[in-house]
GROMACS .gro file of C-alpha atoms in nm:
model
  186
    1MET     CA    1  -0.006   0.007  -0.010
    2ILE     CA    2   0.121   0.273  -0.098
    3LEU     CA    3   0.039   0.608   0.124
    4PRO     CA    4  -0.016   0.952  -0.006
    5TRP     CA    5   0.238   1.077   0.266
    6ARG     CA    6   0.566   1.227   0.089
    7LYS     CA    7   0.713   1.123   0.425
    8TRP     CA    8   0.640   0.848   0.631
    9SER     CA    9   0.766   1.062   0.929
   10GLU     CA   10   0.526   1.323   0.875
   11TRP     CA   11   0.207   1.056   0.948
   12LYS     CA   12   0.434   0.960   1.262
   13GLN     CA   13   0.409   1.321   1.380
   14ILE     CA   14   0.041   1.428   1.267
   15THR     CA   15  -0.087   1.128   1.464
   16SER     CA   16   0.148   1.086   1.757
   17PHE     CA   17  -0.039   1.349   1.972
   18LYS     CA   18  -0.340   1.203   1.899
   19LEU     CA   19  -0.244   0.807   2.009
   20PHE     CA   20  -0.057   0.974   2.315
   21SER     CA   21  -0.409   1.172   2.422
   22CYS     CA   22  -0.574   0.854   2.412
   23PHE     CA   23  -0.345   0.659   2.559
   24LEU     CA   24  -0.364   0.889   2.885
   25ARG     CA   25  -0.730   0.859   2.885
   26CYS     CA   26  -0.775   0.521   2.794
   27LEU     CA   27  -0.499   0.341   2.975
   28ILE     CA   28  -0.376   0.540   3.269
   29TYR     CA   29  -0.652   0.776   3.332
   30PRO     CA   30  -0.888   0.480   3.488
   31PHE     CA   31  -0.601   0.345   3.722
   32LEU     CA   32  -0.591   0.685   3.867
   33MET     CA   33  -0.909   0.730   3.977
   34ARG     CA   34  -1.050   0.726   4.279
   35GLY     CA   35  -1.359   0.560   4.424
   36GLY     CA   36  -1.632   0.704   4.153
   37LYS     CA   37  -1.972   0.558   4.064
   38PRO     CA   38  -2.059   0.289   3.843
   39MET     CA   39  -2.097   0.331   3.469
   40PRO     CA   40  -2.435   0.223   3.330
   41LEU     CA   41  -2.320  -0.036   3.076
   42LEU     CA   42  -2.534   0.174   2.756
   43ALA     CA   43  -2.282   0.477   2.828
   44CYS     CA   44  -2.020   0.300   2.849
   45THR     CA   45  -2.089   0.075   2.550
   46MET     CA   46  -2.209   0.386   2.323
   47ALA     CA   47  -1.881   0.574   2.431
   48ILE     CA   48  -1.658   0.229   2.301
   49MET     CA   49  -1.858   0.231   1.994
   50PHE     CA   50  -1.808   0.607   1.933
   51CYS     CA   51  -1.428   0.578   1.998
   52THR     CA   52  -1.413   0.311   1.793
   53PHE     CA   53  -1.590   0.493   1.473
   54ASN     CA   54  -1.428   0.799   1.535
   55GLY     CA   55  -1.099   0.691   1.554
   56TYR     CA   56  -1.127   0.487   1.268
   57LEU     CA   57  -1.243   0.823   1.075
   58GLN     CA   58  -0.939   1.010   1.222
   59SER     CA   59  -0.718   0.679   1.085
   60ARG     CA   60  -0.845   0.606   0.769
   61TYR     CA   61  -0.810   1.005   0.677
   62LEU     CA   62  -0.485   1.021   0.748
   63SER     CA   63  -0.332   0.704   0.664
   64HIS     CA   64  -0.526   0.680   0.298
   65TRP     CA   65  -0.624   1.044   0.192
   66ALA     CA   66  -0.453   1.345   0.375
   67VAL     CA   67  -0.155   1.486   0.144
   68TYR     CA   68   0.103   1.724   0.356
   69ALA     CA   69   0.371   1.935   0.189
   70ASP     CA   70   0.684   1.795   0.287
   71ASP     CA   71   0.777   2.121   0.555
   72TRP     CA   72   0.384   2.069   0.697
   73VAL     CA   73   0.569   2.035   1.031
   74THR     CA   74   0.694   2.421   1.000
   75ASP     CA   75   0.345   2.528   0.886
   76PRO     CA   76   0.224   2.765   1.123
   77ARG     CA   77  -0.134   2.553   1.140
   78PHE     CA   78   0.050   2.282   1.220
   79LEU     CA   79   0.315   2.444   1.493
   80ILE     CA   80   0.013   2.647   1.649
   81GLY     CA   81  -0.225   2.343   1.660
   82PHE     CA   82   0.038   2.134   1.801
   83GLY     CA   83   0.113   2.402   2.088
   84LEU     CA   84  -0.278   2.414   2.162
   85TRP     CA   85  -0.317   2.005   2.158
   86LEU     CA   86  -0.013   2.013   2.427
   87THR     CA   87  -0.190   2.331   2.616
   88GLY     CA   88  -0.491   2.159   2.644
   89MET     CA   89  -0.356   1.787   2.717
   90LEU     CA   90  -0.143   1.968   3.073
   91ILE     CA   91  -0.465   2.139   3.138
   92ASN     CA   92  -0.678   1.858   3.130
   93ILE     CA   93  -0.434   1.629   3.338
   94HIS     CA   94  -0.362   1.938   3.600
   95SER     CA   95  -0.762   1.961   3.637
   96ASP     CA   96  -0.798   1.603   3.662
   97HIS     CA   97  -0.504   1.619   3.908
   98ILE     CA   98  -0.692   1.837   4.123
   99LEU     CA   99  -1.039   1.684   4.084
  100ARG     CA  100  -0.878   1.335   4.196
  101ASN     CA  101  -0.717   1.490   4.483
  102LEU     CA  102  -1.015   1.695   4.639
  103ARG     CA  103  -1.088   1.406   4.915
  104LYS     CA  104  -0.841   1.296   5.134
  105PRO     CA  105  -0.806   0.951   5.230
  106GLY     CA  106  -1.151   0.789   5.377
  107GLU     CA  107  -1.307   1.106   5.310
  108THR     CA  108  -1.628   1.134   5.160
  109GLY     CA  109  -1.874   1.374   5.041
  110TYR     CA  110  -1.871   1.682   4.764
  111LYS     CA  111  -1.588   1.964   4.744
  112ILE     CA  112  -1.557   2.263   4.540
  113PRO     CA  113  -1.259   2.250   4.355
  114ARG     CA  114  -0.971   2.514   4.397
  115GLY     CA  115  -0.656   2.600   4.179
  116GLY     CA  116  -0.548   2.611   3.844
  117LEU     CA  117  -0.790   2.681   3.591
  118PHE     CA  118  -1.096   2.596   3.868
  119GLU     CA  119  -1.015   2.961   3.976
  120TYR     CA  120  -1.203   3.070   3.683
  121VAL     CA  121  -1.434   2.811   3.563
  122THR     CA  122  -1.650   2.509   3.729
  123ALA     CA  123  -1.503   2.261   3.424
  124ALA     CA  124  -1.146   2.324   3.382
  125ASN     CA  125  -1.141   1.975   3.261
  126TYR     CA  126  -1.332   1.980   2.990
  127PHE     CA  127  -1.194   2.326   2.878
  128GLY     CA  128  -0.855   2.130   2.829
  129GLU     CA  129  -0.991   1.863   2.640
  130ILE     CA  130  -1.197   2.084   2.403
  131ILE     CA  131  -0.863   2.317   2.319
  132GLU     CA  132  -0.637   1.989   2.297
  133TRP     CA  133  -0.899   1.837   2.023
  134CYS     CA  134  -0.915   2.218   1.836
  135GLY     CA  135  -0.540   2.203   1.851
  136TYR     CA  136  -0.579   1.921   1.686
  137ALA     CA  137  -0.794   2.001   1.464
  138LEU     CA  138  -0.548   2.286   1.345
  139ALA     CA  139  -0.263   2.032   1.308
  140SER     CA  140  -0.439   1.803   1.114
  141TRP     CA  141  -0.646   1.982   0.913
  142SER     CA  142  -0.855   1.798   0.801
  143VAL     CA  143  -1.269   1.802   0.840
  144GLN     CA  144  -1.256   1.487   1.032
  145GLY     CA  145  -1.027   1.681   1.285
  146ALA     CA  146  -1.252   1.962   1.289
  147ALA     CA  147  -1.560   1.793   1.318
  148PHE     CA  148  -1.488   1.558   1.652
  149ALA     CA  149  -1.349   1.941   1.814
  150PHE     CA  150  -1.693   2.051   1.747
  151PHE     CA  151  -1.856   1.783   1.871
  152THR     CA  152  -1.656   1.739   2.188
  153PHE     CA  153  -1.727   2.123   2.221
  154CYS     CA  154  -2.148   2.054   2.184
  155PHE     CA  155  -2.097   1.781   2.427
  156LEU     CA  156  -1.860   1.892   2.681
  157SER     CA  157  -2.062   2.301   2.687
  158GLY     CA  158  -2.383   2.112   2.807
  159ARG     CA  159  -2.218   1.870   3.095
  160ALA     CA  160  -2.038   2.137   3.165
  161LYS     CA  161  -2.356   2.390   3.226
  162GLU     CA  162  -2.508   2.087   3.430
  163HIS     CA  163  -2.211   2.077   3.668
  164HIS     CA  164  -2.221   2.443   3.701
  165GLN     CA  165  -2.551   2.458   3.824
  166TRP     CA  166  -2.507   2.186   4.048
  167TYR     CA  167  -2.207   2.345   4.182
  168LEU     CA  168  -2.409   2.658   4.242
  169GLN     CA  169  -2.707   2.505   4.435
  170LYS     CA  170  -2.510   2.241   4.609
  171PHE     CA  171  -2.282   2.502   4.800
  172GLU     CA  172  -2.388   2.851   4.891
  173GLU     CA  173  -1.968   2.974   4.913
  174TYR     CA  174  -1.952   2.857   4.517
  175PRO     CA  175  -1.777   3.182   4.363
  176LYS     CA  176  -2.028   3.327   4.161
  177PHE     CA  177  -1.767   3.523   3.971
  178ARG     CA  178  -1.661   3.147   3.802
  179LYS     CA  179  -1.739   3.111   3.417
  180ILE     CA  180  -1.890   2.759   3.329
  181LEU     CA  181  -1.663   2.651   3.031
  182ILE     CA  182  -1.442   2.934   2.902
  183PRO     CA  183  -1.237   3.183   3.107
  184PHE     CA  184  -1.402   3.515   3.165
  185LEU     CA  185  -1.641   3.450   2.839
  186PHE     CA  186  -1.905   3.158   2.910
   0.00000   0.00000   0.00000
């Protein structure tokens, strides 16, 4: 099979950060979680189906149809996209760390997240995830990447709004200036 890529290394560079993110989210993150609630089988099955389909679309595009210039990895779209992806991933990892460590061992109950972007938004982890996939969409310069980023935003913004309303109802001392998802805006 002949790939339309001019260099095999281009394909590796474009896809390596997507694979790294998926590796962290699927294989490392679940082992870091403490406690938690059981996940319904239907939701788990639908998530597996979505991730499989999305992964297929992304991989199929990058391995069969995408054609990038020889200097694509120095193109501003790739560099800015990679920077956004890395920034989003770091925000996501840091925010997940804050959430995992809200309770000390043996404690129960809910707490208000503090630190990092949680000082500005309720859903700092979701904000990081959205930035991450917008960066991937820009770096891959593909309709598939843009669609994934868009639907990630649509899905997570709804969840973020629900979390924000829950915190406001549950805690009288919840910071009223915190936005839902995007610092200083929404």
